[in-house]
Short mmCIF file of C-alpha atoms in Angstrom, two decimals:
data_model
loop_
_atom_site.label_atom_id
_atom_site.label_comp_id
_atom_site.label_asym_id
_atom_site.label_seq_id
_atom_site.Cartn_x
_atom_site.Cartn_y
_atom_site.Cartn_z
CA MET A 1 23.76 -2.86 7.75
CA GLN A 2 20.71 -5.02 7.01
CA GLN A 3 20.28 -6.09 3.10
CA LEU A 4 17.18 -6.18 1.32
CA SER A 5 15.10 -8.96 1.36
CA GLY A 6 14.34 -10.64 -1.88
CA GLN A 7 10.56 -9.24 -2.07
CA ASP A 8 11.75 -5.84 -0.72
CA ALA A 9 14.06 -5.43 -3.87
CA MET A 10 11.43 -6.65 -6.19
CA PHE A 11 9.78 -3.63 -5.26
CA LEU A 12 12.62 -1.60 -6.05
CA HIS A 13 13.64 -3.66 -9.41
CA MET A 14 9.93 -3.09 -10.61
CA GLU A 15 10.01 0.75 -10.21
CA SER A 16 10.42 2.12 -13.94
CA LYS A 17 10.18 5.62 -15.65
CA GLY A 18 6.68 6.73 -15.09
CA PHE A 19 5.89 4.02 -12.57
CA PRO A 20 7.45 4.77 -8.82
CA MET A 21 7.00 1.92 -6.21
CA HIS A 22 6.32 3.99 -3.38
CA ILE A 23 3.18 3.76 -0.76
CA GLY A 24 1.74 6.71 1.11
CA GLY A 25 -1.00 7.70 2.85
CA VAL A 26 -2.87 11.06 4.09
CA SER A 27 -3.77 12.04 7.41
CA ILE A 28 -5.67 15.29 8.27
CA TYR A 29 -5.30 16.65 11.60
CA ASP A 30 -7.58 19.35 13.65
CA GLN A 31 -5.07 21.37 15.41
CA SER A 32 -7.98 22.84 17.88
CA THR A 33 -7.01 20.05 19.92
CA ALA A 34 -3.21 21.02 20.52
CA PRO A 35 -2.20 22.33 23.92
CA HIS A 36 -2.52 26.11 22.70
CA GLY A 37 -4.88 25.44 19.83
CA THR A 38 -2.51 25.32 17.16
CA VAL A 39 0.03 23.70 15.54
CA ARG A 40 3.50 25.28 14.11
CA PHE A 41 5.74 23.66 11.19
CA LYS A 42 8.61 23.86 13.69
CA ASP A 43 6.27 21.83 16.15
CA ILE A 44 5.84 18.96 13.66
CA LEU A 45 9.84 19.20 12.88
CA ASN A 46 10.46 18.76 16.46
CA THR A 47 8.22 15.82 16.40
CA PHE A 48 9.53 14.37 13.57
CA ALA A 49 13.27 15.02 14.99
CA SER A 50 12.41 13.33 18.48
CA ARG A 51 11.11 10.22 16.73
CA LEU A 52 13.99 9.24 14.44
CA ASP A 53 15.10 6.72 16.24
CA ARG A 54 12.04 4.66 16.53
CA SER A 55 12.14 3.30 13.42
CA PRO A 56 15.02 2.51 10.80
CA ILE A 57 13.41 3.86 7.79
CA PHE A 58 13.84 7.49 8.96
CA ARG A 59 17.74 7.65 8.31
CA ARG A 60 18.99 4.62 5.96
CA ARG A 61 19.19 4.91 2.31
CA LEU A 62 20.38 2.55 -0.28
CA GLN A 63 23.84 0.98 -1.19
CA ARG A 64 24.35 -1.29 -4.24
CA VAL A 65 26.47 -3.84 -4.57
CA PRO A 66 29.09 -3.17 -7.39
CA MET A 67 27.66 -3.90 -10.79
CA GLY A 68 24.58 -5.08 -8.98
CA LEU A 69 25.63 -8.86 -8.44
CA ASP A 70 23.47 -8.93 -5.23
CA GLN A 71 20.76 -7.12 -3.68
CA PRO A 72 21.35 -3.79 -2.71
CA TYR A 73 22.19 -2.98 1.32
CA TRP A 74 20.33 -0.31 3.97
CA VAL A 75 22.95 1.72 4.99
CA ASP A 76 23.41 5.02 7.91
CA ASP A 77 23.22 8.01 5.63
CA GLU A 78 26.01 10.28 6.74
CA ASN A 79 23.99 13.56 5.13
CA PHE A 80 20.48 12.97 6.65
CA ASP A 81 18.90 16.29 6.73
CA LEU A 82 15.31 16.20 8.21
CA GLU A 83 14.27 19.35 6.88
CA PHE A 84 14.38 18.12 3.08
CA HIS A 85 12.07 15.20 3.82
CA VAL A 86 9.43 16.75 6.39
CA ARG A 87 8.36 19.90 3.88
CA HIS A 88 5.70 22.72 4.14
CA ILE A 89 3.22 23.74 1.33
CA ALA A 90 -0.65 24.83 1.15
CA LEU A 91 -3.19 24.64 -1.35
CA PRO A 92 -4.53 27.74 -3.24
CA LYS A 93 -7.61 29.08 -2.71
CA PRO A 94 -10.45 27.82 -1.94
CA GLY A 95 -8.72 24.89 -0.57
CA ASP A 96 -11.30 21.98 -1.09
CA TRP A 97 -11.50 18.24 -1.35
CA ARG A 98 -10.55 18.01 -5.17
CA GLN A 99 -7.91 20.51 -4.80
CA LEU A 100 -6.22 18.32 -1.85
CA CYS A 101 -6.95 15.42 -3.94
CA ILE A 102 -4.86 16.60 -7.14
CA GLN A 103 -2.17 18.12 -5.17
CA VAL A 104 -1.88 14.64 -3.56
CA ALA A 105 -1.88 12.86 -6.70
CA ARG A 106 0.89 15.21 -8.23
CA LEU A 107 3.18 14.16 -5.39
CA HIS A 108 2.67 10.53 -5.24
CA ALA A 109 3.35 10.90 -9.18
CA ARG A 110 6.96 11.69 -8.15
CA PRO A 111 9.52 9.33 -7.79
CA LEU A 112 11.49 9.45 -4.15
CA ASP A 113 15.40 10.42 -4.47
CA LEU A 114 16.66 6.70 -4.47
CA SER A 115 20.17 8.24 -3.21
CA ARG A 116 18.53 9.50 0.22
CA PRO A 117 16.37 7.76 2.82
CA LEU A 118 13.41 6.76 1.03
CA TRP A 119 10.51 8.72 2.74
CA GLU A 120 8.94 12.33 2.19
CA ALA A 121 6.30 14.15 4.40
CA TYR A 122 4.38 17.05 3.29
CA VAL A 123 2.32 19.30 5.62
CA ILE A 124 -0.24 20.51 3.44
CA GLU A 125 -2.03 24.08 5.09
CA GLY A 126 -5.39 25.31 3.25
CA LEU A 127 -8.21 22.95 3.85
CA ASP A 128 -10.35 26.18 4.27
CA ASN A 129 -13.14 24.56 2.12
CA VAL A 130 -12.96 20.64 2.85
CA GLU A 131 -16.93 19.72 3.62
CA GLY A 132 -16.70 18.21 7.25
CA VAL A 133 -13.24 19.33 8.21
CA PRO A 134 -12.86 22.31 10.96
CA ALA A 135 -11.62 25.96 9.86
CA GLY A 136 -7.31 25.89 10.42
CA SER A 137 -6.78 22.00 9.94
CA PHE A 138 -3.95 20.76 7.90
CA ALA A 139 -3.16 17.28 6.02
CA LEU A 140 -0.19 15.14 6.38
CA TYR A 141 1.01 13.43 2.91
CA LEU A 142 3.23 10.86 3.79
CA LYS A 143 5.35 8.37 0.88
CA VAL A 144 7.94 5.68 1.70
CA HIS A 145 9.21 3.64 -0.86
CA HIS A 146 7.53 0.18 -1.24
CA CYS A 147 10.87 -1.56 -0.74
CA ALA A 148 11.38 -0.37 3.00
CA MET A 149 7.87 -1.44 4.03
CA ASP A 150 4.31 -2.94 3.21
CA GLY A 151 0.97 -1.79 4.46
CA ALA A 152 1.34 -4.10 8.18
CA SER A 153 5.04 -2.41 8.98
CA GLY A 154 3.76 1.17 7.32
CA THR A 155 1.14 0.96 9.91
CA GLN A 156 4.00 0.52 12.75
CA PHE A 157 6.09 3.68 10.93
CA PHE A 158 2.77 5.77 11.12
CA ALA A 159 2.43 5.06 14.77
CA SER A 160 6.08 6.23 15.64
CA PHE A 161 5.43 9.91 15.10
CA ASN A 162 1.92 10.47 16.43
CA ASP A 163 0.72 9.97 20.02
CA LEU A 164 -1.99 8.77 21.96
CA THR A 165 -2.93 11.76 23.51
CA ALA A 166 -2.88 15.64 22.93
CA ASP A 167 -0.76 16.73 25.59
CA ALA A 168 2.09 13.76 24.54
CA LYS A 169 5.58 16.09 24.80
CA ASN A 170 9.05 16.10 23.00
CA PRO A 171 11.76 14.82 25.27
CA SER A 172 13.97 17.59 25.85
CA ASP A 173 16.92 15.99 25.06
CA ILE A 174 17.22 14.13 21.80
CA ALA A 175 19.70 11.41 22.01
CA ASP A 176 23.02 12.20 19.39
CA TRP A 177 23.19 9.72 16.74
CA GLN A 178 26.43 8.85 14.66
CA PRO A 179 26.03 7.16 11.60
CA LYS A 180 27.82 4.33 11.33
CA LYS A 181 30.62 3.87 8.65
CA ARG A 182 29.56 2.36 5.02
CA PRO A 183 30.85 -0.85 3.86
CA SER A 184 33.28 -0.21 0.67
CA GLY A 185 32.67 -2.15 -2.75
CA ARG A 186 35.16 -4.76 -1.33
CA GLU A 187 32.95 -5.62 1.82
CA LEU A 188 29.94 -6.04 -0.43
CA LEU A 189 31.43 -8.35 -2.62
CA ALA A 190 32.73 -10.57 -0.36
CA LYS A 191 29.56 -10.59 1.51
CA THR A 192 28.09 -11.63 -2.07
CA TYR A 193 30.35 -14.21 -2.26
CA ARG A 194 29.59 -15.70 1.13
CA ASN A 195 25.76 -15.48 -0.18
CA SER A 196 26.63 -17.13 -3.11
CA LEU A 197 27.52 -20.47 -1.10
CA ASN A 198 24.23 -20.41 0.25
CA LYS A 199 22.51 -20.19 -3.11
CA PRO A 200 22.15 -24.19 -3.32
CA ALA A 201 20.49 -24.78 0.26
CA GLN A 202 18.17 -21.97 -0.64
CA TYR A 203 17.19 -24.07 -4.04
CA LEU A 204 16.92 -27.58 -2.34
CA LYS A 205 14.95 -25.46 0.28
CA LEU A 206 12.74 -24.04 -2.29
CA ALA A 207 12.28 -27.73 -4.10
CA LYS A 208 11.33 -29.10 -0.87
CA GLU A 209 8.62 -26.96 -0.47
CA ILE A 210 7.28 -26.46 -4.31
CA ILE A 211 6.80 -30.32 -4.24
CA PRO A 212 4.74 -30.78 -1.27
CA ALA A 213 2.33 -27.45 -2.64
CA TYR A 214 2.13 -28.95 -5.95
CA LYS A 215 0.45 -32.17 -4.14
CA ARG A 216 -1.60 -30.00 -2.29
CA ILE A 217 -3.00 -28.16 -4.67
CA GLN A 218 -3.51 -31.36 -7.27
CA GLU A 219 -5.39 -32.66 -4.22
CA GLY A 220 -7.57 -29.30 -3.96
CA ASN A 221 -8.70 -29.17 -7.81
CA LYS A 222 -9.81 -32.87 -7.12
CA GLU A 223 -12.06 -32.29 -4.33
CA ASP A 224 -13.31 -29.06 -6.28
CA ARG A 225 -11.84 -26.66 -3.34
CA PHE A 226 -10.40 -23.88 -5.24
CA GLU A 227 -11.89 -21.25 -7.90
CA THR A 228 -10.10 -21.56 -11.44
CA ILE A 229 -10.72 -18.04 -13.09
CA GLU A 230 -9.51 -19.09 -16.62
CA GLU A 231 -10.94 -15.62 -18.80
CA LYS A 232 -9.95 -11.95 -17.28
CA ALA A 233 -11.46 -8.78 -18.71
CA SER A 234 -9.29 -6.36 -20.69
CA THR A 235 -10.28 -3.05 -19.40
CA ARG A 236 -9.21 0.73 -19.57
CA PHE A 237 -7.55 0.03 -15.85
CA ASN A 238 -5.13 -2.75 -17.64
CA GLY A 239 -4.04 -0.78 -20.84
CA LYS A 240 -0.97 1.58 -21.69
CA LEU A 241 -0.85 3.43 -18.85
CA SER A 242 0.37 7.13 -18.41
CA PRO A 243 2.84 8.64 -15.45
CA HIS A 244 -0.25 10.80 -14.47
CA ARG A 245 -2.33 9.93 -11.29
CA VAL A 246 -5.41 11.03 -9.74
CA VAL A 247 -6.60 9.90 -6.09
CA ASP A 248 -9.84 10.17 -4.06
CA ALA A 249 -11.30 8.06 -1.05
CA VAL A 250 -14.52 7.78 0.43
CA SER A 251 -15.60 6.87 3.89
CA PHE A 252 -18.40 4.84 5.53
CA ASP A 253 -19.40 4.23 8.95
CA PHE A 254 -18.22 0.89 10.12
CA GLU A 255 -21.46 -0.15 11.71
CA GLU A 256 -23.00 -0.28 8.46
CA ILE A 257 -20.71 -1.94 6.70
CA ARG A 258 -20.96 -4.69 9.38
CA ASN A 259 -25.23 -4.75 8.87
CA ILE A 260 -24.35 -5.27 5.71
CA LYS A 261 -22.07 -8.35 5.93
CA ASN A 262 -24.19 -9.76 8.61
CA ALA A 263 -27.01 -10.32 6.13
CA VAL A 264 -24.94 -12.73 4.33
CA GLU A 265 -23.70 -15.89 6.35
CA GLY A 266 -20.12 -16.44 6.77
CA ALA A 267 -19.34 -13.00 4.76
CA THR A 268 -16.72 -10.80 6.16
CA ILE A 269 -16.12 -7.05 6.21
CA ASN A 270 -13.27 -7.88 3.65
CA ASP A 271 -15.83 -9.63 1.49
CA THR A 272 -18.06 -6.70 1.54
CA VAL A 273 -15.40 -4.29 0.70
CA LEU A 274 -15.03 -5.92 -2.46
CA THR A 275 -18.64 -6.21 -3.70
CA ILE A 276 -18.84 -2.51 -2.82
CA ILE A 277 -15.64 -2.37 -5.11
CA SER A 278 -16.92 -4.78 -7.91
CA GLY A 279 -20.18 -2.79 -8.29
CA ALA A 280 -18.57 0.82 -8.38
CA MET A 281 -15.80 -0.79 -11.17
CA HIS A 282 -18.94 -2.53 -12.86
CA SER A 283 -21.09 0.70 -12.94
CA TYR A 284 -17.94 2.97 -14.03
CA LEU A 285 -17.07 0.72 -17.34
CA GLU A 286 -20.85 0.63 -17.99
CA SER A 287 -21.15 4.59 -17.93
CA LYS A 288 -18.14 4.51 -20.78
CA GLY A 289 -20.13 2.09 -22.95
CA GLU A 290 -17.36 -0.71 -21.87
CA THR A 291 -19.23 -3.18 -19.75
CA PRO A 292 -17.17 -6.48 -19.25
CA GLU A 293 -18.63 -9.42 -20.61
CA VAL A 294 -16.71 -11.50 -17.86
CA ASP A 295 -16.25 -11.07 -14.06
CA LEU A 296 -13.31 -8.67 -12.94
CA VAL A 297 -10.88 -9.94 -10.67
CA ALA A 298 -8.91 -8.28 -7.67
CA ALA A 299 -5.86 -9.41 -6.25
CA CYS A 300 -5.68 -9.26 -2.60
CA PRO A 301 -2.37 -9.01 -0.64
CA ILE A 302 -2.06 -11.58 2.70
CA ASP A 303 0.36 -10.24 5.63
CA VAL A 304 2.08 -13.56 5.99
CA ARG A 305 3.78 -12.56 9.40
CA ASP A 306 3.66 -15.13 12.05
CA ASP A 307 3.56 -14.15 15.94
CA THR A 308 6.99 -13.62 16.55
CA GLU A 309 7.58 -11.39 13.03
CA GLN A 310 4.62 -8.83 13.92
CA ASP A 311 7.22 -6.27 14.56
CA ALA A 312 9.11 -7.23 11.58
CA GLY A 313 9.91 -4.36 8.89
CA GLY A 314 10.11 -4.71 5.30
CA ASN A 315 7.86 -6.69 3.01
CA MET A 316 6.06 -9.88 4.10
CA ILE A 317 3.09 -10.74 1.60
CA SER A 318 1.40 -13.09 -0.67
CA LEU A 319 -1.12 -12.30 -3.26
CA MET A 320 -4.61 -14.36 -3.43
CA ASN A 321 -6.87 -13.70 -6.53
CA VAL A 322 -10.51 -12.99 -5.68
CA ASN A 323 -13.38 -13.09 -8.34
CA LEU A 324 -15.29 -9.57 -7.70
CA CYS A 325 -18.53 -11.56 -9.26
CA SER A 326 -19.20 -8.40 -11.29
CA THR A 327 -21.83 -9.71 -13.98
CA THR A 328 -23.88 -10.70 -10.74
CA THR A 329 -26.33 -8.17 -10.92
CA ASN A 330 -28.33 -8.53 -7.50
CA PRO A 331 -26.15 -6.69 -5.28
CA LYS A 332 -26.64 -9.01 -2.02
CA GLN A 333 -26.30 -12.44 -3.91
CA ARG A 334 -22.92 -10.79 -5.57
CA LEU A 335 -21.98 -10.30 -1.76
CA ALA A 336 -22.46 -14.17 -1.48
CA ASN A 337 -20.26 -15.45 -4.27
CA VAL A 338 -17.73 -13.09 -3.84
CA HIS A 339 -17.58 -14.45 -0.34
CA GLU A 340 -17.41 -18.11 -1.92
CA SER A 341 -14.83 -16.69 -4.06
CA ALA A 342 -12.72 -15.30 -1.22
CA VAL A 343 -12.91 -18.77 0.79
CA LYS A 344 -11.62 -21.10 -2.57
CA SER A 345 -9.34 -18.23 -3.08
CA LYS A 346 -7.80 -18.29 0.80
CA ALA A 347 -7.71 -22.40 0.56
CA TYR A 348 -6.06 -22.18 -2.73
CA ALA A 349 -3.61 -19.66 -0.98
CA GLU A 350 -2.83 -22.07 2.01
CA ALA A 351 -2.42 -24.92 -0.12
CA LEU A 352 0.42 -23.48 -2.16
CA GLY A 353 2.03 -21.69 1.28
CA HIS A 354 1.70 -18.57 2.24
CA ARG A 355 5.63 -18.13 2.42
CA ILE A 356 6.47 -19.66 -0.20
CA GLY A 357 6.44 -16.40 -2.68
CA LEU A 358 9.39 -15.33 -0.29
CA ASP A 359 11.00 -18.04 -0.50
CA VAL A 360 10.91 -17.53 -4.43
CA THR A 361 12.18 -14.26 -4.63
CA ASP A 362 14.73 -14.81 -1.78
CA THR A 363 16.07 -17.20 -3.99
CA LEU A 364 16.44 -15.25 -7.34
CA GLY A 365 19.48 -13.42 -7.68
CA SER A 366 19.45 -9.80 -8.40
CA TYR A 367 20.48 -9.85 -12.17
CA LEU A 368 17.32 -12.45 -12.59
CA GLN A 369 14.85 -10.63 -10.91
CA SER A 370 16.11 -7.15 -12.01
CA GLY A 371 16.18 -8.67 -15.81
CA LEU A 372 12.56 -10.06 -15.60
CA MET A 373 11.23 -6.63 -14.19
CA GLN A 374 12.76 -5.03 -17.09
CA LEU A 375 11.49 -7.63 -19.91
CA VAL A 376 7.88 -7.06 -18.55
CA ASN A 377 8.20 -3.39 -18.61
CA LYS A 378 9.70 -2.98 -22.01
CA SER A 379 7.71 -5.65 -23.77
CA GLY A 380 4.19 -4.74 -22.80
CA LEU A 381 3.71 -8.17 -21.41
CA ALA A 382 1.34 -6.57 -18.55
CA GLU A 383 -0.72 -4.67 -20.88
CA THR A 384 -1.04 -7.79 -22.96
CA ASN A 385 -1.51 -10.59 -20.29
CA VAL A 386 -4.22 -9.68 -17.89
CA MET A 387 -3.33 -11.12 -14.50
CA GLN A 388 -6.10 -8.87 -12.42
CA ASN A 389 -7.79 -5.65 -12.83
CA THR A 390 -7.07 -3.93 -9.46
CA VAL A 391 -5.05 -4.63 -6.60
CA VAL A 392 -7.27 -4.50 -3.59
CA THR A 393 -5.13 -4.18 0.00
CA ASN A 394 -6.62 -4.03 3.61
CA VAL A 395 -4.27 -1.75 5.71
CA PRO A 396 -5.12 -1.74 9.40
CA GLY A 397 -5.49 1.89 10.61
CA ALA A 398 -4.64 2.93 14.33
CA PRO A 399 -7.40 1.08 17.01
CA CYS A 400 -7.16 4.30 19.07
CA GLN A 401 -7.06 7.85 18.44
CA LEU A 402 -4.02 9.84 17.37
CA TYR A 403 -2.40 12.80 17.79
CA LEU A 404 0.63 14.81 16.00
CA ALA A 405 1.97 17.65 17.91
CA GLY A 406 -1.44 17.48 19.91
CA ALA A 407 -3.25 17.74 16.58
CA GLN A 408 -6.26 15.01 16.46
CA VAL A 409 -6.33 13.03 13.24
CA ILE A 410 -9.70 13.06 11.99
CA ASP A 411 -9.46 11.19 8.74
CA SER A 412 -7.16 9.06 6.85
CA PHE A 413 -6.65 6.94 4.18
CA GLY A 414 -3.85 4.88 1.96
CA ILE A 415 -2.46 5.40 -1.40
CA GLY A 416 -1.02 2.39 -3.72
CA PRO A 417 1.31 2.42 -6.56
CA ILE A 418 0.41 1.90 -9.88
CA ALA A 419 2.24 -0.84 -11.95
CA PRO A 420 2.16 -1.65 -15.84
CA GLY A 421 -1.39 -2.90 -16.52
CA MET A 422 -2.79 -2.10 -13.26
CA GLY A 423 -4.30 1.10 -13.92
CA ILE A 424 -6.16 1.62 -10.90
CA PHE A 425 -5.54 0.40 -7.07
CA HIS A 426 -7.42 0.21 -4.20
CA THR A 427 -6.82 1.00 -0.63
CA VAL A 428 -9.01 -0.15 2.65
CA THR A 429 -8.65 1.20 5.83
CA SER A 430 -10.61 0.70 8.94
CA ALA A 431 -9.61 3.36 12.04
CA VAL A 432 -10.87 4.88 15.21
CA MET A 433 -11.70 8.48 14.66
CA GLY A 434 -13.07 10.40 17.11
CA LYS A 435 -15.80 8.24 18.79
CA LYS A 436 -16.70 6.42 15.68
CA GLY A 437 -15.00 3.73 13.83
CA LYS A 438 -14.40 4.35 10.09
CA ILE A 439 -13.85 2.16 6.92
CA ILE A 440 -12.45 4.62 3.86
CA ILE A 441 -12.22 3.26 0.41
CA ALA A 442 -9.42 5.14 -1.45
CA PHE A 443 -8.03 4.33 -4.96
CA THR A 444 -5.26 5.60 -6.97
CA ALA A 445 -5.33 5.47 -10.51
CA CYS A 446 -3.81 6.80 -13.95
CA ARG A 447 -5.57 9.76 -14.93
CA ASP A 448 -6.21 8.43 -18.48
CA ALA A 449 -7.69 5.27 -17.46
CA VAL A 450 -9.83 7.39 -14.70
CA PRO A 451 -10.04 11.17 -16.31
CA ASP A 452 -12.82 11.79 -13.50
CA PRO A 453 -12.16 11.06 -10.33
CA ASP A 454 -14.91 12.45 -8.68
CA HIS A 455 -17.22 10.48 -11.22
CA TYR A 456 -15.54 6.75 -9.69
CA ALA A 457 -15.85 8.07 -6.03
CA ASP A 458 -19.64 8.71 -6.75
CA CYS A 459 -19.79 5.06 -8.59
CA ILE A 460 -18.39 3.83 -5.02
CA ARG A 461 -20.95 5.52 -3.05
CA GLN A 462 -23.90 4.42 -5.25
CA SER A 463 -22.66 0.62 -5.10
CA PHE A 464 -22.72 0.82 -1.58
CA THR A 465 -26.04 2.36 -1.48
CA SER A 466 -27.39 -0.58 -3.61
CA LEU A 467 -25.53 -3.12 -1.49
CA LYS A 468 -27.56 -1.65 1.77
CA SER A 469 -30.77 -1.43 0.47
CA SER A 470 -30.25 -5.40 -1.46
CA CYS A 471 -29.09 -6.50 2.17
CA LYS A 472 -32.28 -4.68 3.78
CA SER A 473 -34.99 -6.36 1.72
CA LYS A 474 -36.26 -9.81 2.18
#
């Protein structure tokens, strides 16, 4: 039995009607690499069954504390049913990319059953007319509640049911699993009481962190090491949102992205991707006659795990705001400006302390966390007080080729959650597929905010082309 951390529980409390808080991913597999040239659904089920002991996420569910007096716990699901979680569907003909994205968006809009282990996987066949995808390929859409993992721990979860070679075999004897007894309400209340005794020490620890952090920020402001983003644009991405979703993804060659970033001294791959997204968002809003007069702002999650926590599950992230410099017309200059903003944002995050956010959420009680999230959702505060225009998260993909039941991964991208007042979420994935490195920019958006996702995908491509051309010119 393990209790959710404050940050894990925050994502659970954030969930509301029309805004499920799960993250996901889509991978496309070429089954011609399998030992017999084909993969049956039964093979995939057997693969999952043989790997269930590799991650606790597979077979644990939530148990709430009576009256919500403390954060929930993870407990073994005594009624675990693998075939409830791994499902088999197919696209209708013609089976093209747009149909795949529509199907994934519909699945992503549906909340997970909070009474069961918080993950689902869908094997999707019928990808007969997806450009560049070999005949017979299938997709796997996986979603996991954000309270169970973040992007970094999600990479490990994805690897738990994939192999490094096409001929890897499942063990013939799958270990017998016996769920541990669930705690009673009385036991949970006793734990709640013991946890409450630690609260004064937690508040004191937090106070000791906040005071020096405040001093570091004051010093940084005097030395002009930080960027203050005072005015933020209110866009179609930040208004009232519907429960309907759209999804799409655009792939780029890693070497081309690296060549672009090398054109600006000090720039990084992340700076380059942020610049591409900046240009895409500006162009899209311009095409709607809604050109913002001030720069757009992105929230970028930061993994705060240290060397001893690389295998830690759950969520361990902080956020930094980056000015996307979207009003800068020259793409190369925009990259330089985004790089400067990112450097100042990182400096601010370091001065504040990467782990202070974790300690704040751990210190807040369940009642207070839940109440604050309900207040934000019901009052519409997120829709009227713009903090950021989008979230851009970098999810590290596998550094090597992966296989599922012998089928080779040939494409993959992540999908994030939409929250009130935040109608578009970008996921950036870098991975090795075949002999080439790829960077995939994917987005999830409210369908009312982005009714034409193919047009926004084109805006991403055009932004990349403009940046590439600008960085080549002298």
